[in-house]
PDB file of C-alpha atoms in Angstrom:
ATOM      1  CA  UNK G 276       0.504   6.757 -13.905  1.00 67.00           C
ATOM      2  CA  UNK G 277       3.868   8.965 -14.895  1.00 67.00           C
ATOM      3  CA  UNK G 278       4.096  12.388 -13.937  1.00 69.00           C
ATOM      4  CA  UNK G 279       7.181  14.739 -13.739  1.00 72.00           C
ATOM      5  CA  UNK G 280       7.019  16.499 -10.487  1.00 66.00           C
ATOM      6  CA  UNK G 281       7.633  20.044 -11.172  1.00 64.00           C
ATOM      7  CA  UNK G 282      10.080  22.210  -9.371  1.00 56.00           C
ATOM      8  CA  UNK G 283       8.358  23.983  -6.625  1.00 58.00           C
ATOM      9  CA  UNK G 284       9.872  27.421  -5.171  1.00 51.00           C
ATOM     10  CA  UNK G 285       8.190  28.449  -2.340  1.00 55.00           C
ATOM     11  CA  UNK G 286       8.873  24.515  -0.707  1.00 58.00           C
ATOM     12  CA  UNK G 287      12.720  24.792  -2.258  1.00 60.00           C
ATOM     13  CA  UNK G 288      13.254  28.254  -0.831  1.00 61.00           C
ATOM     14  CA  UNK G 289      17.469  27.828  -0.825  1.00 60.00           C
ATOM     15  CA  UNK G 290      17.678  25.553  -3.944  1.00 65.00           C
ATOM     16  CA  UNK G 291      15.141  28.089  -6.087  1.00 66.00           C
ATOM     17  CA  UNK G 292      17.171  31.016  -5.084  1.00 65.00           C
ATOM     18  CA  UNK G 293      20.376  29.251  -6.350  1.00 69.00           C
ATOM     19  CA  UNK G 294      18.907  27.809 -10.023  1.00 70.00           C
ATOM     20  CA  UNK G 295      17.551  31.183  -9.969  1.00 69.00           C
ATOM     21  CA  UNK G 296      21.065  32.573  -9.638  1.00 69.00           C
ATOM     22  CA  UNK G 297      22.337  30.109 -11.820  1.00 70.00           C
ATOM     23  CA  UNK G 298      19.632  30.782 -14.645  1.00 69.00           C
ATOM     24  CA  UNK G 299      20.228  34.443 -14.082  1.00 66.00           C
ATOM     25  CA  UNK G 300      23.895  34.125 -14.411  1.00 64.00           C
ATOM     26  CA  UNK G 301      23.782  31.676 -17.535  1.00 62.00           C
ATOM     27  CA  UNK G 302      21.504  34.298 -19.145  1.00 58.00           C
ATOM     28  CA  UNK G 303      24.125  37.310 -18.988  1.00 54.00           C
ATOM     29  CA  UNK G 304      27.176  35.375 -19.858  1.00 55.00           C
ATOM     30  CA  UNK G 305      25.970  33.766 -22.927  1.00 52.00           C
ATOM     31  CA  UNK G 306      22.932  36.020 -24.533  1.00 46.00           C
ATOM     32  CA  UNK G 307      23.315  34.356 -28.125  1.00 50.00           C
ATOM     33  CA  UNK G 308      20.901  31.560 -26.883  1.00 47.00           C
ATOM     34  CA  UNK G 309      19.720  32.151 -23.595  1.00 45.00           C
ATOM     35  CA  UNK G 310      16.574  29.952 -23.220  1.00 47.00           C
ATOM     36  CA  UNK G 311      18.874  26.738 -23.779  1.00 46.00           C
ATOM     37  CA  UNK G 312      21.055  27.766 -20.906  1.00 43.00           C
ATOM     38  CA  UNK G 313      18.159  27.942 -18.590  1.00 43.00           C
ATOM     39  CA  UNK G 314      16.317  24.669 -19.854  1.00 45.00           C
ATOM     40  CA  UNK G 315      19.515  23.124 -18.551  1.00 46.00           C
ATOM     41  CA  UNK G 316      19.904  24.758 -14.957  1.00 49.00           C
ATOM     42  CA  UNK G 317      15.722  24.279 -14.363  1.00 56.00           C
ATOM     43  CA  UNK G 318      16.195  21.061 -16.141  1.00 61.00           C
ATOM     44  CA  UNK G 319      19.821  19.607 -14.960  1.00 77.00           C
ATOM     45  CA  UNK G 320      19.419  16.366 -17.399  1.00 88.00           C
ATOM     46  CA  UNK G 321      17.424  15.083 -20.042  1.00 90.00           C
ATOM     47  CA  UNK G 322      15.197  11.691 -19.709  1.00 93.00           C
ATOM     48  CA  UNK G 323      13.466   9.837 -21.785  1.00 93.00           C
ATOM     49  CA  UNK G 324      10.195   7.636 -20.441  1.00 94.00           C
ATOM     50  CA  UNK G 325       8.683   4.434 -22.239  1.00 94.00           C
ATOM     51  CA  UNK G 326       5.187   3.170 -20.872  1.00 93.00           C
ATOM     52  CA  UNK G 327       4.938  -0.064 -21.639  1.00 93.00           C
ATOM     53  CA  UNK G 328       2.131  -2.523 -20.545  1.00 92.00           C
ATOM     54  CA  UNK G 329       4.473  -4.674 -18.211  1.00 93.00           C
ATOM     55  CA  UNK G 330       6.626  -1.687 -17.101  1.00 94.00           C
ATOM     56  CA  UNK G 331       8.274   2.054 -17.318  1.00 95.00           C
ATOM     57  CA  UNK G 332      11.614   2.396 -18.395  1.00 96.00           C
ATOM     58  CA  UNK G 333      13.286   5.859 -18.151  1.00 95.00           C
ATOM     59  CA  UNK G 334      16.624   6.863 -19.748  1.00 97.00           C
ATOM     60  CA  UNK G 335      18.645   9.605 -17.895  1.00 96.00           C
ATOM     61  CA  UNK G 336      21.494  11.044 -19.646  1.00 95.00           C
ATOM     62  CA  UNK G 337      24.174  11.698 -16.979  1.00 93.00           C
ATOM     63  CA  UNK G 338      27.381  11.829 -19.638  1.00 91.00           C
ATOM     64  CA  UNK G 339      30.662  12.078 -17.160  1.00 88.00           C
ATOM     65  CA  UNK G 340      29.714  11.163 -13.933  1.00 91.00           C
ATOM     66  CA  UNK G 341      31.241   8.200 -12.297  1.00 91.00           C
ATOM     67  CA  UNK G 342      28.400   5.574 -11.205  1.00 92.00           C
ATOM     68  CA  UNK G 343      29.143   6.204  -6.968  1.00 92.00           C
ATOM     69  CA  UNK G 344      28.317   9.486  -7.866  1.00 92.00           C
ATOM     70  CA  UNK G 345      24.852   8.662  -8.896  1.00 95.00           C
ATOM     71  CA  UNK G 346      21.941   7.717  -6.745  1.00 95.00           C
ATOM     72  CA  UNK G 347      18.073   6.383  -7.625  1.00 95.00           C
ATOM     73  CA  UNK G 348      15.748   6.437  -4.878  1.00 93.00           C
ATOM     74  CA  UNK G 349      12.459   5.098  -4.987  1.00 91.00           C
ATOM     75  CA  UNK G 350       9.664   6.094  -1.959  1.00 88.00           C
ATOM     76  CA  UNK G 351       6.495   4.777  -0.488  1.00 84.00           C
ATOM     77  CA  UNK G 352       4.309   7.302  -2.079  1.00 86.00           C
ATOM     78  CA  UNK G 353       5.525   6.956  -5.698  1.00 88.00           C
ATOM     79  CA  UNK G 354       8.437   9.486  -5.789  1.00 90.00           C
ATOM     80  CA  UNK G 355      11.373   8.557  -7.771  1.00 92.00           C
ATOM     81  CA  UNK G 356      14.184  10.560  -7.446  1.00 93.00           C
ATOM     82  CA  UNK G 357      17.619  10.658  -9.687  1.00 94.00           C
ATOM     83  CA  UNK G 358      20.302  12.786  -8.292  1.00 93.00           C
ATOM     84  CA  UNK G 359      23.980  13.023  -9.222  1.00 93.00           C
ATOM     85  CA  UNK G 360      27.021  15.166  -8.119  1.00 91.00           C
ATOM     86  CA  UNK G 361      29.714  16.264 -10.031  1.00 86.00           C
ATOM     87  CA  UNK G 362      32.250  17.990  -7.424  1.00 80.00           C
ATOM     88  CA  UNK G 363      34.708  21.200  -8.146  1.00 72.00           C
ATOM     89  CA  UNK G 364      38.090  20.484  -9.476  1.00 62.00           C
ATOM     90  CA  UNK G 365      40.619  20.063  -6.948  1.00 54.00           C
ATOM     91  CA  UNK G 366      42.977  22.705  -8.490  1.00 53.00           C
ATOM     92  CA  UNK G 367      41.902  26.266  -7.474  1.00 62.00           C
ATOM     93  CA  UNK G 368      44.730  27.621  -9.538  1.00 71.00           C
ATOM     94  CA  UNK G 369      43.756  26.553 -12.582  1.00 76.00           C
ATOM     95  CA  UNK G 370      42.847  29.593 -15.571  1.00 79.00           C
ATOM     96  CA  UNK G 371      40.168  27.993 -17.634  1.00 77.00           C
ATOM     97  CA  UNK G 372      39.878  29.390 -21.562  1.00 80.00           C
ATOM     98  CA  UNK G 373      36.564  27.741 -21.769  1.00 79.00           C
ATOM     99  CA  UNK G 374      34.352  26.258 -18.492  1.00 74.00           C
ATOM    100  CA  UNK G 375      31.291  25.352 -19.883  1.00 77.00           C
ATOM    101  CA  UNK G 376      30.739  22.048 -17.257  1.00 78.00           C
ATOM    102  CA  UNK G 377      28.926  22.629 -14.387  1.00 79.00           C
ATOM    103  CA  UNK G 378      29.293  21.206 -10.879  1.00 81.00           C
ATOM    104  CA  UNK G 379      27.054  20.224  -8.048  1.00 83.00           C
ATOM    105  CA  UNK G 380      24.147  18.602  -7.233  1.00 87.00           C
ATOM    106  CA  UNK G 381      21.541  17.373 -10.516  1.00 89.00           C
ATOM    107  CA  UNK G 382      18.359  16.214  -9.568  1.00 91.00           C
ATOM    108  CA  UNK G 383      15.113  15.224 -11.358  1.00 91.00           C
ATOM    109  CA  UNK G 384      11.897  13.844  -9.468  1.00 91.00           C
ATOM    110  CA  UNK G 385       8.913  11.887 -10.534  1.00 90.00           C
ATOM    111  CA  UNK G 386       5.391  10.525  -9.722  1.00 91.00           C
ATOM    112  CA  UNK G 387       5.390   6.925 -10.476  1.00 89.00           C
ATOM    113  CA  UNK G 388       2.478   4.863  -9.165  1.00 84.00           C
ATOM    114  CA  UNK G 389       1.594   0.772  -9.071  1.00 87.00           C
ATOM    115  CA  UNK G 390       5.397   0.078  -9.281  1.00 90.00           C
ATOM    116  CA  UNK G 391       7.075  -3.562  -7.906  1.00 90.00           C
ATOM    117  CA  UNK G 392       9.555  -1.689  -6.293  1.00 85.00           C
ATOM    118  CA  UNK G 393      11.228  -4.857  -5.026  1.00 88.00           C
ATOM    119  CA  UNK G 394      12.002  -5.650  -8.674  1.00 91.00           C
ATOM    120  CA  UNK G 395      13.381  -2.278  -9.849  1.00 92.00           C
ATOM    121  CA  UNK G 396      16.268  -2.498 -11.508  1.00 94.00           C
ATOM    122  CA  UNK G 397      19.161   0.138 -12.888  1.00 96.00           C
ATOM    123  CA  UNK G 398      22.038   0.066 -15.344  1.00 95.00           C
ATOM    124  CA  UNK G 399      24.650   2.929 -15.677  1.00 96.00           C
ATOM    125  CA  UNK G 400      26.461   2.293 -19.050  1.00 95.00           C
ATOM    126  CA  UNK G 401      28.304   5.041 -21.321  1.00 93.00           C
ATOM    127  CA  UNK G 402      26.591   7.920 -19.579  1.00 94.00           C
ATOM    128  CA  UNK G 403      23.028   6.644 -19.775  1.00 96.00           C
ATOM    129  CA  UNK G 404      21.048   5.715 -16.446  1.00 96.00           C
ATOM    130  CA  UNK G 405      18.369   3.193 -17.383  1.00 96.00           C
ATOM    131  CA  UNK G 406      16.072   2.632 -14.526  1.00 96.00           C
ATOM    132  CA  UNK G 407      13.270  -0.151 -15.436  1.00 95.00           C
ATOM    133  CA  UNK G 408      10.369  -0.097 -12.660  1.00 94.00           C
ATOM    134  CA  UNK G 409       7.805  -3.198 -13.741  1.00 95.00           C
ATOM    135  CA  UNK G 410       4.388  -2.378 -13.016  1.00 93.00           C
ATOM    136  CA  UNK G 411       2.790  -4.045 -10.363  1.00 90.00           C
ATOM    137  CA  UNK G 412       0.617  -7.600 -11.609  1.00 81.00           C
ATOM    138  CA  UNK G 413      -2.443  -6.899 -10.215  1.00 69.00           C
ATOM    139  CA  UNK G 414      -3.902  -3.262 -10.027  1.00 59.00           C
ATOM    140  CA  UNK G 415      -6.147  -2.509  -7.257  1.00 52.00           C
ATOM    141  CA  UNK G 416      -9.380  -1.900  -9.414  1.00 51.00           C
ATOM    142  CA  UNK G 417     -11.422   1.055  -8.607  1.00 52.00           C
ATOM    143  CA  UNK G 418     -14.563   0.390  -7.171  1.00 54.00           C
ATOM    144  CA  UNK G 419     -17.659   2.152  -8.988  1.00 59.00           C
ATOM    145  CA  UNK G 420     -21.019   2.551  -7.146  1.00 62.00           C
ATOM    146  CA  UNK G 421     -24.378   3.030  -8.450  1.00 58.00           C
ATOM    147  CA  UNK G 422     -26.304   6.100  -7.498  1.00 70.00           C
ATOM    148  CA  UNK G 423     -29.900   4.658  -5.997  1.00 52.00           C
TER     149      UNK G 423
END
C-alpha cells in the first residue's frame, strides 16, 4: 500500500508556523496566481508514483540540487522520507532583480508498506530522484476466520 503522509501542524508546531509564513508571504508578493505559490511551499516538490506488481517506483523532481545535498531514508514502519537542502548564497551583498528560488530544507514523506528494503535502490540524474523500492516476494496473507 502507497499513501502520502500529509503534513500535520499541531505535531510540526515550528515547521507549520514557518510554511505558514512562507505561504502567507508568497501570497502577498505575487497575488496574480496565488494558489500555485502555496501548492509549492505545502508541497516543496513534485513526485510521480508507479505501482507496479514487482515494485513502486517514485520520481522526485529536485531540478538544481547537487546529489550530497539530497537524502532518502527508508524506516521500519514504512516511512519513506525525501529531503533536500538548498543553502543561502554566500554573498549577502548581492541586489537581486528577480529571486524567485527558494532555499532551505524540502521534504516529502510517505507510507510505503511490504517493501525489500535491503534492495532499494536510487538514481539522481538531470534533476530527477528515482527511488525504486521492490515489493517484498511473499506477502504475509491475512488470515480470515469463520464466525461459528
Amino acid at each position: 500500500m502507497f499513501r502520502p503522509l500529509p503534513f500535520n501542524l499541531k505535531e510540526n508546531a515550528e515547521k507549520g508556523q514557518e510554511m505558514l509564513s512562507k505561504a502567507l508571504d508568497t501570497v502577498m508578493e505575487h497575488s496574480f496566481n496565488p494558489f500555485d505559490k502555496v501548492g509549492g511551499v505545502l508541497f516543496p516538490f513534485r513526485v510521480d508514483v508507479i505501482d507496479t506488481e514487482a515494485q513502486y517506483e517514485i520520481f522526485a523532481e529536485l531540478p538544481g540540487f547537487a546529489k550530497d545535498a539530497i537524502e532518502v531514508s527508508y524506516s521500519e514502519d514504512g516511512r519513506l522520507k525525501i529531503k533536500a537542502e538548498r543553502s543561502a548564497s554566500e554573498v549577502s551583498e548581492v541586489r537581486y532583480l528577480c529571486h524567485e528560488r527558494r532555499t532551505g530544507t524540502f521534504e516529502r514523506s510517505f507510507f510505503i508498506d511490504d517493501v525489500d528494503d535491503a534492495s532499494v535502490s536510487v538514481s539522481y540524474e538531470a534533476g530527477i530522484l528515482h527511488v525504486i523500492l521492490p515489493k517484498l516476494a511473499e506477502k504475509q496473507s491475512r488470515r480470515i476466520f469463520t464466525i461459528q
